[in-house]
């Protein structure tokens, strides 16, 4: 299973700093997106530290060698699940430690979304509200679930989907990298077919574009680079009040 990859990260129209960070590790076929939060650009630090910690661990796990599993190893789940769980937990530990050590980093955090392609399968894990979508047969499906207050209210039927779109609390995440205590990390997998397109993106994109608009744009015949550009341009045209980051993965 070969992967074609393109990405674009844009500061947007209203922000001075890009606190989104991405890793495209084509050797390991690991793709990571982190959307940092925190004042004085500490969100930038959180995103970078989180994404790199995860990438470092997966890179090690991709090589046949003796591994140390700082959080233990579970034989009841696949190797890839153990790897991503450990990598995400390490990311959380690094960010939490740094926030405790340095006063200017207090309270910083980040979302984290990782996709690791092994053969015909995509293993993925996420914390926060960066999204993963699958486009197959002109159908766009969100594989991740937003870990936000609004999603929680939606699930409980307190608000309608229409209200959710405009809700002033829509940026409040219920989970983030940098939260104290042990993070319960879930790993999921998606069987891939030839021609599948995976979209990883920060909420600066999905806040501005509906799934229908996304689907329309992604169904174009353009190259992945051009698709990245048109998605980011559309989001900027629709407001661009946050950083916008897009990673596109095509399964060949």
CSV table of C-alpha atoms in Angstrom, one decimal:
chain,number,residue,atom,x,y,z
A,1,UNK,CA,0.0,0.0,0.0
A,2,UNK,CA,1.7,3.1,-1.2
A,3,UNK,CA,0.7,6.5,0.1
A,4,UNK,CA,0.8,9.8,-1.8
A,5,UNK,CA,0.9,12.8,0.6
A,6,UNK,CA,0.5,16.5,0.5
A,7,UNK,CA,0.1,19.1,3.2
A,8,UNK,CA,-0.4,22.8,3.8
A,9,UNK,CA,-0.4,24.9,6.9
A,10,UNK,CA,-1.6,28.5,6.8
A,11,UNK,CA,-1.7,31.1,9.6
A,12,UNK,CA,-5.1,32.3,8.4
A,13,UNK,CA,-6.3,35.9,8.1
A,14,UNK,CA,-6.7,36.9,11.7
A,15,UNK,CA,-3.9,35.3,13.6
A,16,UNK,CA,-0.3,36.4,14.0
A,17,UNK,CA,1.1,33.0,15.0
A,18,UNK,CA,0.6,29.6,13.5
A,19,UNK,CA,0.2,27.2,16.5
A,20,UNK,CA,-0.5,24.2,14.2
A,21,UNK,CA,2.3,21.8,13.7
A,22,UNK,CA,2.6,18.8,11.5
A,23,UNK,CA,4.9,15.8,10.9
A,24,UNK,CA,5.0,14.0,7.6
A,25,UNK,CA,7.1,10.9,8.2
A,26,UNK,CA,7.0,9.2,4.8
A,27,UNK,CA,9.6,6.5,5.8
A,28,UNK,CA,7.3,5.2,8.6
A,29,UNK,CA,4.1,6.3,6.9
A,30,UNK,CA,3.2,8.3,10.0
A,31,UNK,CA,1.3,11.6,9.7
A,32,UNK,CA,0.7,13.8,12.7
A,33,UNK,CA,-1.2,17.0,13.2
A,34,UNK,CA,-1.2,19.0,16.4
A,35,UNK,CA,-3.2,22.2,17.0
A,36,UNK,CA,-1.6,24.0,20.0
A,37,UNK,CA,-3.4,26.2,22.6
A,38,UNK,CA,-2.0,28.6,25.1
A,39,UNK,CA,-0.9,32.2,25.5
A,40,UNK,CA,2.4,33.8,24.6
A,41,UNK,CA,2.8,31.3,21.7
A,42,UNK,CA,3.2,28.4,24.2
A,43,UNK,CA,0.6,26.6,22.1
A,44,UNK,CA,3.3,26.4,19.4
A,45,UNK,CA,5.6,24.7,21.8
A,46,UNK,CA,3.0,22.2,23.0
A,47,UNK,CA,2.1,21.3,19.4
A,48,UNK,CA,5.7,20.8,18.4
A,49,UNK,CA,6.7,18.8,21.5
A,50,UNK,CA,3.6,16.6,21.3
A,51,UNK,CA,4.0,15.8,17.6
A,52,UNK,CA,7.7,15.2,17.8
A,53,UNK,CA,7.4,12.9,20.9
A,54,UNK,CA,4.9,10.7,19.1
A,55,UNK,CA,6.9,10.7,15.9
A,56,UNK,CA,10.1,9.7,17.8
A,57,UNK,CA,8.5,6.7,19.4
A,58,UNK,CA,6.8,5.5,16.2
A,59,UNK,CA,10.1,5.9,14.3
A,60,UNK,CA,11.8,3.6,16.9
A,61,UNK,CA,8.9,1.1,16.8
A,62,UNK,CA,9.2,1.0,13.0
A,63,UNK,CA,12.7,-0.5,13.3
A,64,UNK,CA,13.2,-4.0,14.4
A,65,UNK,CA,14.9,-3.5,17.8
A,66,UNK,CA,14.5,-4.0,21.5
A,67,UNK,CA,11.9,-1.6,22.8
A,68,UNK,CA,11.1,-0.1,26.1
A,69,UNK,CA,7.4,0.3,26.8
A,70,UNK,CA,7.2,3.0,29.6
A,71,UNK,CA,3.5,2.4,30.1
A,72,UNK,CA,3.5,-1.4,29.7
A,73,UNK,CA,2.5,-3.5,26.7
A,74,UNK,CA,-0.8,-5.2,26.2
A,75,UNK,CA,-0.8,-8.5,24.4
A,76,UNK,CA,-4.6,-8.3,23.9
A,77,UNK,CA,-4.3,-5.6,21.3
A,78,UNK,CA,-2.3,-5.3,18.0
A,79,UNK,CA,1.3,-4.1,18.1
A,80,UNK,CA,0.3,-0.9,16.2
A,81,UNK,CA,-2.2,-0.1,18.9
A,82,UNK,CA,0.4,-0.4,21.6
A,83,UNK,CA,2.8,1.8,19.6
A,84,UNK,CA,0.3,4.6,19.1
A,85,UNK,CA,-1.1,4.4,22.7
A,86,UNK,CA,2.5,4.7,24.0
A,87,UNK,CA,3.5,7.5,21.6
A,88,UNK,CA,0.4,9.6,22.5
A,89,UNK,CA,0.9,9.0,26.2
A,90,UNK,CA,4.6,10.0,25.9
A,91,UNK,CA,3.5,13.2,24.1
A,92,UNK,CA,1.1,14.0,26.9
A,93,UNK,CA,3.8,13.4,29.5
A,94,UNK,CA,6.4,15.6,27.7
A,95,UNK,CA,3.9,18.5,27.4
A,96,UNK,CA,2.7,18.2,31.0
A,97,UNK,CA,6.2,18.1,32.3
A,98,UNK,CA,7.3,21.1,30.3
A,99,UNK,CA,4.2,23.1,31.5
A,100,UNK,CA,5.1,22.3,35.1
A,101,UNK,CA,8.8,23.2,34.7
A,102,UNK,CA,8.5,26.5,32.9
A,103,UNK,CA,6.2,29.2,34.1
A,104,UNK,CA,5.6,30.7,30.7
A,105,UNK,CA,4.3,27.3,29.5
A,106,UNK,CA,1.8,26.8,32.3
A,107,UNK,CA,-1.6,25.6,31.0
A,108,UNK,CA,-0.4,25.0,27.4
A,109,UNK,CA,-1.9,22.2,25.5
A,110,UNK,CA,-2.5,20.7,22.1
A,111,UNK,CA,-4.8,18.5,20.1
A,112,UNK,CA,-3.1,15.5,18.5
A,113,UNK,CA,-4.2,13.4,15.5
A,114,UNK,CA,-2.0,10.6,14.2
A,115,UNK,CA,-2.5,8.3,11.2
A,116,UNK,CA,-0.1,5.4,10.8
A,117,UNK,CA,-0.4,3.4,7.6
A,118,UNK,CA,0.8,-0.2,7.7
A,119,UNK,CA,0.0,-2.3,4.6
A,120,UNK,CA,-3.7,-1.9,3.7
A,121,UNK,CA,-4.6,-0.4,7.1
A,122,UNK,CA,-4.7,3.0,8.6
A,123,UNK,CA,-4.3,3.0,12.4
A,124,UNK,CA,-5.3,6.3,14.0
A,125,UNK,CA,-5.6,8.0,17.3
A,126,UNK,CA,-6.8,11.4,18.3
A,127,UNK,CA,-7.1,13.8,21.3
A,128,UNK,CA,-9.1,17.0,21.0
A,129,UNK,CA,-10.9,18.2,17.9
A,130,UNK,CA,-8.6,17.9,15.0
A,131,UNK,CA,-10.5,15.8,12.5
A,132,UNK,CA,-9.9,12.8,10.3
A,133,UNK,CA,-12.1,12.2,7.3
A,134,UNK,CA,-12.2,9.4,4.7
A,135,UNK,CA,-13.4,10.2,1.1
A,136,UNK,CA,-14.4,7.0,-0.7
A,137,UNK,CA,-16.8,6.7,-3.7
A,138,UNK,CA,-17.6,10.4,-3.4
A,139,UNK,CA,-18.8,9.9,0.2
A,140,UNK,CA,-17.1,11.9,2.9
A,141,UNK,CA,-17.1,10.3,6.3
A,142,UNK,CA,-15.6,11.7,9.5
A,143,UNK,CA,-13.7,8.9,11.2
A,144,UNK,CA,-12.7,10.9,14.3
A,145,UNK,CA,-15.2,12.2,16.9
A,146,UNK,CA,-14.7,15.8,18.1
A,147,UNK,CA,-13.8,15.8,21.8
A,148,UNK,CA,-15.5,19.0,22.5
A,149,UNK,CA,-18.1,20.4,24.9
A,150,UNK,CA,-20.5,21.1,22.0
A,151,UNK,CA,-20.2,17.5,20.7
A,152,UNK,CA,-21.1,16.4,24.3
A,153,UNK,CA,-24.1,18.6,24.3
A,154,UNK,CA,-25.1,17.4,20.9
A,155,UNK,CA,-24.8,13.8,21.9
A,156,UNK,CA,-27.0,14.4,24.9
A,157,UNK,CA,-29.6,16.2,22.8
A,158,UNK,CA,-29.2,19.5,24.6
A,159,UNK,CA,-28.6,21.4,21.4
A,160,UNK,CA,-29.3,20.9,17.7
A,161,UNK,CA,-26.7,20.4,15.0
A,162,UNK,CA,-27.6,23.9,13.7
A,163,UNK,CA,-27.0,25.5,17.2
A,164,UNK,CA,-23.7,23.5,17.4
A,165,UNK,CA,-22.3,25.2,14.3
A,166,UNK,CA,-22.7,28.7,15.8
A,167,UNK,CA,-22.2,27.9,19.5
A,168,UNK,CA,-19.8,30.3,21.2
A,169,UNK,CA,-18.3,27.4,23.2
A,170,UNK,CA,-17.5,25.4,20.1
A,171,UNK,CA,-13.7,25.7,20.7
A,172,UNK,CA,-13.8,24.2,24.1
A,173,UNK,CA,-12.2,20.8,24.0
A,174,UNK,CA,-13.0,18.1,26.6
A,175,UNK,CA,-9.6,16.4,26.2
A,176,UNK,CA,-6.2,17.7,25.2
A,177,UNK,CA,-2.5,16.8,25.3
A,178,UNK,CA,-1.1,18.5,28.4
A,179,UNK,CA,-3.9,17.6,30.7
A,180,UNK,CA,-2.6,16.2,34.0
A,181,UNK,CA,-3.1,12.6,34.9
A,182,UNK,CA,-3.2,9.6,32.7
A,183,UNK,CA,-4.7,10.0,29.3
A,184,UNK,CA,-6.9,7.2,28.1
A,185,UNK,CA,-5.8,6.7,24.6
A,186,UNK,CA,-7.9,4.9,22.0
A,187,UNK,CA,-6.6,3.6,18.7
A,188,UNK,CA,-8.9,2.7,15.8
A,189,UNK,CA,-8.2,1.2,12.4
A,190,UNK,CA,-9.6,1.7,9.0
A,191,UNK,CA,-9.2,-0.9,6.2
A,192,UNK,CA,-8.0,1.0,3.1
A,193,UNK,CA,-9.1,0.6,-0.5
A,194,UNK,CA,-7.3,1.7,-3.7
A,195,UNK,CA,-8.2,5.4,-4.3
A,196,UNK,CA,-9.2,6.2,-0.7
A,197,UNK,CA,-8.4,9.8,0.3
A,198,UNK,CA,-7.7,10.6,4.0
A,199,UNK,CA,-8.0,14.2,5.1
A,200,UNK,CA,-6.5,15.3,8.4
A,201,UNK,CA,-7.3,18.9,9.4
A,202,UNK,CA,-7.3,21.4,12.2
A,203,UNK,CA,-10.6,23.0,13.3
A,204,UNK,CA,-9.6,26.2,11.5
A,205,UNK,CA,-10.8,24.4,8.4
A,206,UNK,CA,-13.9,22.6,9.6
A,207,UNK,CA,-15.2,25.6,11.5
A,208,UNK,CA,-15.5,27.4,8.1
A,209,UNK,CA,-16.3,24.7,5.6
A,210,UNK,CA,-19.2,22.2,5.8
A,211,UNK,CA,-18.7,18.6,5.0
A,212,UNK,CA,-20.6,19.0,1.8
A,213,UNK,CA,-18.3,21.8,0.7
A,214,UNK,CA,-15.3,19.7,1.6
A,215,UNK,CA,-16.6,16.7,-0.3
A,216,UNK,CA,-17.2,18.9,-3.4
A,217,UNK,CA,-13.6,20.3,-3.3
A,218,UNK,CA,-12.0,17.0,-2.6
A,219,UNK,CA,-13.8,15.2,-5.4
A,220,UNK,CA,-12.0,17.4,-7.9
A,221,UNK,CA,-9.4,15.8,-10.3
A,222,UNK,CA,-6.6,18.1,-9.1
A,223,UNK,CA,-3.3,17.0,-7.7
A,224,UNK,CA,-3.1,16.6,-3.9
A,225,UNK,CA,-1.1,19.8,-3.7
A,226,UNK,CA,-3.8,21.7,-5.6
A,227,UNK,CA,-6.5,20.2,-3.5
A,228,UNK,CA,-4.7,21.4,-0.3
A,229,UNK,CA,-4.5,24.9,-1.7
A,230,UNK,CA,-8.1,25.1,-2.8
A,231,UNK,CA,-9.3,23.8,0.6
A,232,UNK,CA,-7.2,26.4,2.5
A,233,UNK,CA,-8.2,29.2,0.1
A,234,UNK,CA,-11.9,28.3,0.6
A,235,UNK,CA,-11.5,28.4,4.4
A,236,UNK,CA,-9.7,31.7,4.3
A,237,UNK,CA,-12.3,33.2,2.0
A,238,UNK,CA,-15.0,32.0,4.5
A,239,UNK,CA,-13.4,33.9,7.4
A,240,UNK,CA,-10.0,32.5,8.0
A,241,UNK,CA,-10.1,33.4,11.7
A,242,UNK,CA,-7.8,30.5,12.8
A,243,UNK,CA,-4.8,28.6,11.6
A,244,UNK,CA,-5.7,26.2,8.9
A,245,UNK,CA,-3.8,22.9,8.4
A,246,UNK,CA,-4.5,20.2,6.0
A,247,UNK,CA,-2.9,16.8,5.3
A,248,UNK,CA,-4.1,14.7,2.4
A,249,UNK,CA,-3.2,11.0,2.0
A,250,UNK,CA,-4.1,9.1,-1.1
A,251,UNK,CA,-3.9,5.3,-0.9
A,252,UNK,CA,-2.6,4.0,-4.2
